[in-house]
Amino acid sequence: MNLNEFSPNQPVILGFDPGKDKCGLAVMGLDRQLHYHQVVPASAAIASIETLRQKYPVSLLVMGNQTTAKQWKQKLQQELLQTLNIMLVDERYSTLEARDRYWQMYPPQGLTKLLPKGMRQPPRPIDDIVAILLIERYLNRLTESTVNRQ
């Protein structure tokens, strides 16, 4: 899903939620402006990352630190055409948080509105929203450490 057609001038962060079958990708500026998010098949993840790097000035890849992180980090370092700094971020509870964020981004319509919040299931995979949250967690960690140093 393309949110903006322009390419930002400032560096952006690529969020990556790796999985066995599908992966979430997101591109966000340091100003927290969201430029892109999409769920792609795992087999197309590397090619999708390369395409995004051609379109956006990606300075860093942020990915979750759980299940498949080690294998994916190794795969990225081996297969990407140009090396890319990879930062691992704590991804605990990110799926639950992504479900809530989905409904903030896409408010429920029709009968779904009547369901209690905890029973609503997003109608599509939300790995891209997890990728957005991973970037936000990384940026929050940066701003917290800056504030604590002052």
CSV table of N, CA and C in Angstrom, one decimal:
chain,number,residue,atom,x,y,z
A,1,MET,N,0.9,-1.2,0.0
A,1,MET,CA,0.0,0.0,0.0
A,1,MET,C,0.9,1.2,0.0
A,2,ASN,N,0.8,2.0,-1.0
A,2,ASN,CA,1.6,3.3,-1.1
A,2,ASN,C,0.8,4.4,-0.5
A,3,LEU,N,1.4,5.1,0.5
A,3,LEU,CA,0.7,6.2,1.1
A,3,LEU,C,1.1,7.5,0.4
A,4,ASN,N,2.3,7.6,0.1
A,4,ASN,CA,2.8,8.8,-0.6
A,4,ASN,C,3.6,8.4,-1.8
A,5,GLU,N,3.4,9.1,-2.9
A,5,GLU,CA,4.1,8.8,-4.1
A,5,GLU,C,5.5,9.5,-4.1
A,6,PHE,N,5.7,10.5,-3.3
A,6,PHE,CA,7.0,11.2,-3.4
A,6,PHE,C,8.0,10.4,-2.6
A,7,SER,N,9.3,10.6,-2.9
A,7,SER,CA,10.3,9.9,-2.2
A,7,SER,C,10.9,10.9,-1.2
A,8,PRO,N,11.0,10.6,0.1
A,8,PRO,CA,11.5,11.5,1.1
A,8,PRO,C,12.9,11.9,0.9
A,9,ASN,N,13.3,13.1,1.3
A,9,ASN,CA,14.7,13.5,1.2
A,9,ASN,C,15.6,13.0,2.3
A,10,GLN,N,14.9,12.9,3.5
A,10,GLN,CA,15.7,12.5,4.7
A,10,GLN,C,15.7,11.0,4.7
A,11,PRO,N,16.7,10.4,5.5
A,11,PRO,CA,16.8,9.0,5.6
A,11,PRO,C,15.5,8.4,6.2
A,12,VAL,N,15.2,7.2,5.8
A,12,VAL,CA,14.0,6.5,6.4
A,12,VAL,C,14.5,5.2,7.0
A,13,ILE,N,13.6,4.6,7.8
A,13,ILE,CA,13.9,3.4,8.4
A,13,ILE,C,12.9,2.3,7.8
A,14,LEU,N,13.5,1.2,7.5
A,14,LEU,CA,12.7,0.1,7.0
A,14,LEU,C,12.4,-0.9,8.1
A,15,GLY,N,11.1,-1.1,8.4
A,15,GLY,CA,10.7,-2.0,9.4
A,15,GLY,C,10.4,-3.4,8.7
A,16,PHE,N,10.9,-4.5,9.4
A,16,PHE,CA,10.8,-5.8,8.8
A,16,PHE,C,10.3,-6.8,9.8
A,17,ASP,N,9.1,-7.3,9.6
A,17,ASP,CA,8.6,-8.4,10.5
A,17,ASP,C,8.7,-9.7,9.8
A,18,PRO,N,9.8,-10.4,10.0
A,18,PRO,CA,10.0,-11.7,9.2
A,18,PRO,C,9.2,-12.8,9.7
A,19,GLY,N,8.8,-13.7,8.8
A,19,GLY,CA,8.0,-14.9,9.2
A,19,GLY,C,8.4,-16.0,8.2
A,20,LYS,N,7.9,-17.2,8.5
A,20,LYS,CA,8.1,-18.3,7.7
A,20,LYS,C,7.4,-18.2,6.4
A,21,ASP,N,6.2,-17.8,6.4
A,21,ASP,CA,5.3,-17.7,5.2
A,21,ASP,C,5.2,-16.3,4.6
A,22,LYS,N,5.0,-15.4,5.5
A,22,LYS,CA,4.8,-14.0,5.1
A,22,LYS,C,5.6,-13.0,6.0
A,23,CYS,N,5.9,-11.9,5.4
A,23,CYS,CA,6.7,-10.9,6.1
A,23,CYS,C,6.0,-9.5,6.0
A,24,GLY,N,6.2,-8.7,7.0
A,24,GLY,CA,5.6,-7.4,7.0
A,24,GLY,C,6.7,-6.4,6.7
A,25,LEU,N,6.5,-5.4,5.9
A,25,LEU,CA,7.4,-4.4,5.6
A,25,LEU,C,6.8,-3.0,5.8
A,26,ALA,N,7.6,-2.0,6.3
A,26,ALA,CA,7.1,-0.7,6.4
A,26,ALA,C,8.3,0.3,6.3
A,27,VAL,N,8.0,1.5,5.7
A,27,VAL,CA,9.0,2.5,5.6
A,27,VAL,C,8.5,3.7,6.3
A,28,MET,N,9.3,4.2,7.2
A,28,MET,CA,8.9,5.4,8.0
A,28,MET,C,10.1,6.4,8.1
A,29,GLY,N,9.8,7.7,8.0
A,29,GLY,CA,10.8,8.7,8.2
A,29,GLY,C,11.1,8.9,9.7
A,30,LEU,N,12.2,9.5,10.0
A,30,LEU,CA,12.6,9.9,11.3
A,30,LEU,C,11.5,10.8,12.0
A,31,ASP,N,10.7,11.4,11.1
A,31,ASP,CA,9.7,12.3,11.6
A,31,ASP,C,8.4,11.5,11.9
A,32,ARG,N,8.5,10.2,11.8
A,32,ARG,CA,7.4,9.2,12.0
A,32,ARG,C,6.3,9.3,10.9
A,33,GLN,N,6.7,9.9,9.8
A,33,GLN,CA,5.8,9.9,8.6
A,33,GLN,C,5.8,8.5,8.0
A,34,LEU,N,4.7,7.9,7.8
A,34,LEU,CA,4.6,6.5,7.2
A,34,LEU,C,4.6,6.7,5.7
A,35,HIS,N,5.5,6.1,5.0
A,35,HIS,CA,5.6,6.2,3.5
A,35,HIS,C,5.0,5.0,2.8
A,36,TYR,N,5.1,3.8,3.5
A,36,TYR,CA,4.8,2.5,2.8
A,36,TYR,C,4.5,1.5,3.9
A,37,HIS,N,3.6,0.5,3.6
A,37,HIS,CA,3.5,-0.7,4.4
A,37,HIS,C,2.8,-1.8,3.6
A,38,GLN,N,3.2,-3.0,3.7
A,38,GLN,CA,2.7,-4.1,2.9
A,38,GLN,C,3.1,-5.4,3.5
A,39,VAL,N,2.2,-6.4,3.3
A,39,VAL,CA,2.6,-7.8,3.7
A,39,VAL,C,3.0,-8.5,2.4
A,40,VAL,N,4.1,-9.2,2.4
A,40,VAL,CA,4.6,-9.9,1.2
A,40,VAL,C,4.9,-11.3,1.6
A,41,PRO,N,4.8,-12.2,0.6
A,41,PRO,CA,5.3,-13.6,0.8
A,41,PRO,C,6.7,-13.6,1.3
A,42,ALA,N,7.1,-14.5,2.2
A,42,ALA,CA,8.5,-14.6,2.6
A,42,ALA,C,9.4,-14.8,1.5
A,43,SER,N,9.0,-15.5,0.5
A,43,SER,CA,9.9,-15.8,-0.7
A,43,SER,C,10.2,-14.5,-1.5
A,44,ALA,N,9.4,-13.5,-1.3
A,44,ALA,CA,9.6,-12.3,-2.1
A,44,ALA,C,10.2,-11.1,-1.2
A,45,ALA,N,10.5,-11.4,0.1
A,45,ALA,CA,10.9,-10.4,1.0
A,45,ALA,C,12.2,-9.7,0.6
A,46,ILE,N,13.2,-10.5,0.2
A,46,ILE,CA,14.5,-9.9,-0.2
A,46,ILE,C,14.3,-8.9,-1.4
A,47,ALA,N,13.6,-9.4,-2.4
A,47,ALA,CA,13.4,-8.6,-3.6
A,47,ALA,C,12.6,-7.4,-3.3
A,48,SER,N,11.6,-7.5,-2.4
A,48,SER,CA,10.8,-6.3,-2.0
A,48,SER,C,11.7,-5.3,-1.3
A,49,ILE,N,12.6,-5.8,-0.4
A,49,ILE,CA,13.5,-4.9,0.3
A,49,ILE,C,14.4,-4.1,-0.7
A,50,GLU,N,14.9,-4.9,-1.7
A,50,GLU,CA,15.8,-4.2,-2.7
A,50,GLU,C,15.0,-3.2,-3.4
A,51,THR,N,13.7,-3.4,-3.8
A,51,THR,CA,12.9,-2.5,-4.5
A,51,THR,C,12.7,-1.2,-3.6
A,52,LEU,N,12.4,-1.4,-2.4
A,52,LEU,CA,12.2,-0.3,-1.5
A,52,LEU,C,13.5,0.5,-1.3
A,53,ARG,N,14.6,-0.1,-1.3
A,53,ARG,CA,15.9,0.6,-1.1
A,53,ARG,C,16.2,1.4,-2.4
A,54,GLN,N,15.7,1.0,-3.5
A,54,GLN,CA,15.8,1.8,-4.7
A,54,GLN,C,14.9,3.1,-4.7
A,55,LYS,N,13.8,2.9,-4.1
A,55,LYS,CA,12.8,4.0,-4.1
A,55,LYS,C,13.0,5.0,-2.9
A,56,TYR,N,13.5,4.5,-1.8
A,56,TYR,CA,13.6,5.3,-0.6
A,56,TYR,C,15.1,5.3,-0.1
A,57,PRO,N,15.5,6.4,0.6
A,57,PRO,CA,16.8,6.5,1.1
A,57,PRO,C,16.9,5.8,2.5
A,58,VAL,N,16.9,4.4,2.4
A,58,VAL,CA,16.8,3.6,3.7
A,58,VAL,C,18.2,3.7,4.4
A,59,SER,N,18.2,4.1,5.6
A,59,SER,CA,19.4,4.2,6.4
A,59,SER,C,19.6,3.0,7.3
A,60,LEU,N,18.5,2.3,7.6
A,60,LEU,CA,18.6,1.2,8.7
A,60,LEU,C,17.4,0.3,8.5
A,61,LEU,N,17.6,-1.0,8.8
A,61,LEU,CA,16.6,-1.9,8.8
A,61,LEU,C,16.3,-2.4,10.3
A,62,VAL,N,15.1,-2.3,10.7
A,62,VAL,CA,14.7,-2.6,12.1
A,62,VAL,C,13.9,-3.9,12.0
A,63,MET,N,14.2,-4.9,12.8
A,63,MET,CA,13.4,-6.1,12.7
A,63,MET,C,13.3,-6.7,14.1
A,64,GLY,N,12.2,-7.5,14.3
A,64,GLY,CA,12.0,-8.1,15.6
A,64,GLY,C,13.1,-9.1,16.0
A,65,ASN,N,13.2,-9.4,17.3
A,65,ASN,CA,14.3,-10.2,17.7
A,65,ASN,C,13.9,-11.6,18.1
A,66,GLN,N,12.7,-12.0,17.8
A,66,GLN,CA,12.2,-13.3,18.2
A,66,GLN,C,12.5,-14.4,17.2
A,67,THR,N,11.5,-15.3,17.1
A,67,THR,CA,11.7,-16.6,16.4
A,67,THR,C,12.7,-16.8,15.3
A,68,THR,N,12.4,-16.2,14.2
A,68,THR,CA,13.3,-16.4,13.0
A,68,THR,C,14.3,-15.3,12.8
A,69,ALA,N,14.5,-14.5,13.8
A,69,ALA,CA,15.4,-13.3,13.6
A,69,ALA,C,16.8,-13.6,13.2
A,70,LYS,N,17.4,-14.6,13.9
A,70,LYS,CA,18.8,-14.9,13.6
A,70,LYS,C,19.0,-15.4,12.1
A,71,GLN,N,18.1,-16.3,11.7
A,71,GLN,CA,18.2,-16.8,10.3
A,71,GLN,C,18.0,-15.7,9.3
A,72,TRP,N,17.0,-14.9,9.6
A,72,TRP,CA,16.7,-13.8,8.6
A,72,TRP,C,17.8,-12.8,8.6
A,73,LYS,N,18.4,-12.5,9.7
A,73,LYS,CA,19.5,-11.5,9.7
A,73,LYS,C,20.6,-12.0,8.9
A,74,GLN,N,21.0,-13.3,9.0
A,74,GLN,CA,22.0,-13.9,8.3
A,74,GLN,C,21.7,-13.9,6.8
A,75,LYS,N,20.5,-14.3,6.4
A,75,LYS,CA,20.0,-14.3,5.1
A,75,LYS,C,20.1,-12.9,4.4
A,76,LEU,N,19.7,-11.9,5.2
A,76,LEU,CA,19.7,-10.5,4.6
A,76,LEU,C,21.2,-10.1,4.4
A,77,GLN,N,22.0,-10.4,5.3
A,77,GLN,CA,23.4,-10.0,5.2
A,77,GLN,C,24.1,-10.7,4.0
A,78,GLN,N,23.6,-11.9,3.7
A,78,GLN,CA,24.2,-12.7,2.6
A,78,GLN,C,23.6,-12.3,1.2
A,79,GLU,N,22.3,-12.0,1.2
A,79,GLU,CA,21.6,-11.9,-0.1
A,79,GLU,C,21.4,-10.4,-0.6
A,80,LEU,N,21.4,-9.4,0.3
A,80,LEU,CA,21.2,-8.1,-0.1
A,80,LEU,C,22.4,-7.6,-1.0
A,81,LEU,N,22.1,-6.9,-2.0
A,81,LEU,CA,23.1,-6.4,-2.9
A,81,LEU,C,24.1,-5.5,-2.2
A,82,GLN,N,23.6,-4.6,-1.4
A,82,GLN,CA,24.5,-3.7,-0.6
A,82,GLN,C,24.2,-4.0,0.9
A,83,THR,N,25.2,-3.9,1.7
A,83,THR,CA,25.0,-4.2,3.1
A,83,THR,C,24.1,-3.1,3.7
A,84,LEU,N,23.4,-3.5,4.7
A,84,LEU,CA,22.5,-2.6,5.4
A,84,LEU,C,22.6,-2.8,6.9
A,85,ASN,N,22.7,-1.7,7.6
A,85,ASN,CA,22.7,-1.9,9.1
A,85,ASN,C,21.4,-2.5,9.5
A,86,ILE,N,21.5,-3.5,10.4
A,86,ILE,CA,20.3,-4.2,10.9
A,86,ILE,C,20.2,-4.0,12.4
A,87,MET,N,19.1,-3.5,12.9
A,87,MET,CA,19.0,-3.4,14.4
A,87,MET,C,17.8,-4.3,14.8
A,88,LEU,N,18.1,-5.1,15.8
A,88,LEU,CA,17.0,-5.9,16.4
A,88,LEU,C,16.3,-5.2,17.5
A,89,VAL,N,15.0,-5.3,17.5
A,89,VAL,CA,14.1,-4.6,18.5
A,89,VAL,C,13.2,-5.7,19.2
A,90,ASP,N,13.0,-5.5,20.4
A,90,ASP,CA,12.1,-6.4,21.2
A,90,ASP,C,10.7,-6.4,20.6
A,91,GLU,N,10.3,-7.6,20.2
A,91,GLU,CA,9.0,-7.6,19.5
A,91,GLU,C,7.9,-8.3,20.3
A,92,ARG,N,8.2,-8.5,21.6
A,92,ARG,CA,7.1,-9.1,22.5
A,92,ARG,C,5.9,-8.3,22.5
A,93,TYR,N,4.7,-9.0,22.4
A,93,TYR,CA,3.4,-8.4,22.4
A,93,TYR,C,3.1,-7.5,21.2
A,94,SER,N,4.0,-7.5,20.2
A,94,SER,CA,3.7,-6.6,19.0
A,94,SER,C,2.5,-7.0,18.2
A,95,THR,N,2.2,-8.3,18.2
A,95,THR,CA,1.0,-8.8,17.4
A,95,THR,C,-0.3,-8.3,18.1
A,96,LEU,N,-0.3,-8.4,19.4
A,96,LEU,CA,-1.5,-7.9,20.1
A,96,LEU,C,-1.7,-6.4,19.9
A,97,GLU,N,-0.5,-5.7,20.0
A,97,GLU,CA,-0.5,-4.2,19.8
A,97,GLU,C,-0.9,-3.9,18.3
A,98,ALA,N,-0.5,-4.7,17.4
A,98,ALA,CA,-0.8,-4.4,16.0
A,98,ALA,C,-2.2,-4.6,15.7
A,99,ARG,N,-2.9,-5.5,16.4
A,99,ARG,CA,-4.3,-5.7,16.2
A,99,ARG,C,-5.1,-4.5,16.6
A,100,ASP,N,-4.7,-3.9,17.8
A,100,ASP,CA,-5.4,-2.7,18.2
A,100,ASP,C,-5.1,-1.5,17.2
A,101,ARG,N,-3.8,-1.4,16.8
A,101,ARG,CA,-3.4,-0.4,15.8
A,101,ARG,C,-4.2,-0.5,14.5
A,102,TYR,N,-4.4,-1.8,14.1
A,102,TYR,CA,-5.2,-2.0,12.8
A,102,TYR,C,-6.5,-1.3,12.9
A,103,TRP,N,-7.2,-1.5,14.0
A,103,TRP,CA,-8.6,-0.9,14.2
A,103,TRP,C,-8.5,0.6,14.3
A,104,GLN,N,-7.4,1.2,14.8
A,104,GLN,CA,-7.2,2.6,14.8
A,104,GLN,C,-7.0,3.2,13.4
A,105,MET,N,-6.2,2.4,12.6
A,105,MET,CA,-6.0,2.9,11.2
A,105,MET,C,-7.2,2.6,10.3
A,106,TYR,N,-7.9,1.6,10.6
A,106,TYR,CA,-9.0,1.2,9.8
A,106,TYR,C,-10.2,0.9,10.7
A,107,PRO,N,-10.9,2.0,11.1
A,107,PRO,CA,-12.0,1.8,12.1
A,107,PRO,C,-13.1,0.8,11.6
A,108,PRO,N,-13.6,0.0,12.5
A,108,PRO,CA,-14.5,-1.1,12.1
A,108,PRO,C,-15.8,-0.5,11.5
A,109,GLN,N,-16.3,-1.2,10.6
A,109,GLN,CA,-17.5,-0.8,9.8
A,109,GLN,C,-18.6,-1.8,10.1
A,110,GLY,N,-19.9,-1.4,9.9
A,110,GLY,CA,-21.0,-2.3,9.9
A,110,GLY,C,-21.1,-3.1,11.2
A,111,LEU,N,-21.3,-4.4,11.1
A,111,LEU,CA,-21.5,-5.3,12.2
A,111,LEU,C,-20.3,-5.4,13.1
A,112,THR,N,-19.1,-5.3,12.5
A,112,THR,CA,-17.9,-5.4,13.2
A,112,THR,C,-17.8,-4.4,14.4
A,113,LYS,N,-18.4,-3.2,14.2
A,113,LYS,CA,-18.5,-2.2,15.2
A,113,LYS,C,-19.1,-2.7,16.5
A,114,LEU,N,-20.1,-3.6,16.3
A,114,LEU,CA,-20.9,-4.1,17.5
A,114,LEU,C,-20.1,-5.2,18.3
A,115,LEU,N,-19.1,-5.8,17.7
A,115,LEU,CA,-18.3,-6.8,18.4
A,115,LEU,C,-17.5,-6.1,19.5
A,116,PRO,N,-17.3,-6.8,20.7
A,116,PRO,CA,-16.4,-6.3,21.7
A,116,PRO,C,-15.0,-6.2,21.1
A,117,LYS,N,-14.2,-5.2,21.5
A,117,LYS,CA,-12.9,-4.9,21.0
A,117,LYS,C,-12.0,-6.2,21.0
A,118,GLY,N,-12.0,-6.9,22.0
A,118,GLY,CA,-11.2,-8.1,22.1
A,118,GLY,C,-11.6,-9.2,21.2
A,119,MET,N,-12.7,-9.2,20.6
A,119,MET,CA,-13.2,-10.3,19.7
A,119,MET,C,-13.0,-9.9,18.3
A,120,ARG,N,-12.7,-8.7,18.0
A,120,ARG,CA,-12.5,-8.3,16.6
A,120,ARG,C,-11.2,-8.9,16.0
A,121,GLN,N,-11.3,-9.5,14.9
A,121,GLN,CA,-10.1,-10.0,14.2
A,121,GLN,C,-9.9,-9.2,12.9
A,122,PRO,N,-8.7,-8.6,12.7
A,122,PRO,CA,-8.5,-7.9,11.4
A,122,PRO,C,-8.8,-8.9,10.2
A,123,PRO,N,-9.3,-8.4,9.1
A,123,PRO,CA,-9.7,-9.2,8.0
A,123,PRO,C,-8.5,-9.6,7.1
A,124,ARG,N,-7.3,-9.2,7.5
A,124,ARG,CA,-6.1,-9.5,6.6
A,124,ARG,C,-4.9,-9.6,7.6
A,125,PRO,N,-3.8,-10.2,7.1
A,125,PRO,CA,-2.6,-10.3,7.9
A,125,PRO,C,-2.2,-8.9,8.3
A,126,ILE,N,-1.6,-8.8,9.5
A,126,ILE,CA,-1.2,-7.5,10.0
A,126,ILE,C,0.3,-7.4,10.2
A,127,ASP,N,1.1,-8.2,9.5
A,127,ASP,CA,2.6,-8.2,9.7
A,127,ASP,C,3.2,-6.8,9.4
A,128,ASP,N,2.6,-6.1,8.4
A,128,ASP,CA,3.1,-4.8,8.1
A,128,ASP,C,2.9,-3.8,9.2
A,129,ILE,N,1.8,-4.0,10.0
A,129,ILE,CA,1.5,-3.1,11.1
A,129,ILE,C,2.5,-3.4,12.2
A,130,VAL,N,2.9,-4.7,12.4
A,130,VAL,CA,3.9,-5.1,13.3
A,130,VAL,C,5.2,-4.4,12.9
A,131,ALA,N,5.5,-4.3,11.6
A,131,ALA,CA,6.7,-3.7,11.1
A,131,ALA,C,6.7,-2.2,11.5
A,132,ILE,N,5.6,-1.5,11.4
A,132,ILE,CA,5.4,-0.1,11.8
A,132,ILE,C,5.7,0.0,13.3
A,133,LEU,N,5.2,-0.9,14.1
A,133,LEU,CA,5.4,-0.8,15.5
A,133,LEU,C,6.8,-1.0,15.9
A,134,LEU,N,7.5,-1.9,15.2
A,134,LEU,CA,9.0,-2.1,15.4
A,134,LEU,C,9.8,-0.8,15.2
A,135,ILE,N,9.5,-0.1,14.1
A,135,ILE,CA,10.1,1.2,13.9
A,135,ILE,C,9.8,2.1,15.0
A,136,GLU,N,8.6,2.2,15.4
A,136,GLU,CA,8.2,3.1,16.5
A,136,GLU,C,8.9,2.8,17.8
A,137,ARG,N,9.0,1.5,18.1
A,137,ARG,CA,9.7,1.1,19.3
A,137,ARG,C,11.2,1.5,19.2
A,138,TYR,N,11.8,1.3,18.1
A,138,TYR,CA,13.2,1.8,17.9
A,138,TYR,C,13.3,3.3,18.1
A,139,LEU,N,12.5,4.0,17.4
A,139,LEU,CA,12.5,5.5,17.6
A,139,LEU,C,12.2,5.9,19.0
A,140,ASN,N,11.3,5.3,19.7
A,140,ASN,CA,11.0,5.6,21.1
A,140,ASN,C,12.3,5.3,22.0
A,141,ARG,N,13.0,4.3,21.7
A,141,ARG,CA,14.2,3.9,22.4
A,141,ARG,C,15.2,5.0,22.2
A,142,LEU,N,15.3,5.5,21.0
A,142,LEU,CA,16.3,6.6,20.7
A,142,LEU,C,16.0,7.8,21.4
A,143,THR,N,14.7,8.2,21.4
A,143,THR,CA,14.3,9.5,22.1
A,143,THR,C,14.4,9.4,23.6
A,144,GLU,N,14.1,8.2,24.1
A,144,GLU,CA,14.3,8.0,25.6
A,144,GLU,C,15.7,8.1,26.0
A,145,SER,N,16.6,7.5,25.2
A,145,SER,CA,18.0,7.6,25.6
A,145,SER,C,18.6,9.0,25.5
A,146,THR,N,18.0,9.8,24.5
A,146,THR,CA,18.4,11.2,24.4
A,146,THR,C,18.0,12.0,25.6
A,147,VAL,N,16.7,11.8,26.0
A,147,VAL,CA,16.1,12.5,27.1
A,147,VAL,C,16.9,12.2,28.4
A,148,ASN,N,17.2,10.9,28.6
A,148,ASN,CA,17.9,10.5,29.8
A,148,ASN,C,19.3,11.0,29.9
A,149,ARG,N,19.9,11.3,28.8
A,149,ARG,CA,21.3,11.8,28.9
A,149,ARG,C,21.4,13.3,29.3
A,150,GLN,N,20.3,14.0,29.1
A,150,GLN,CA,20.3,15.5,29.4
A,150,GLN,C,20.2,15.8,30.9
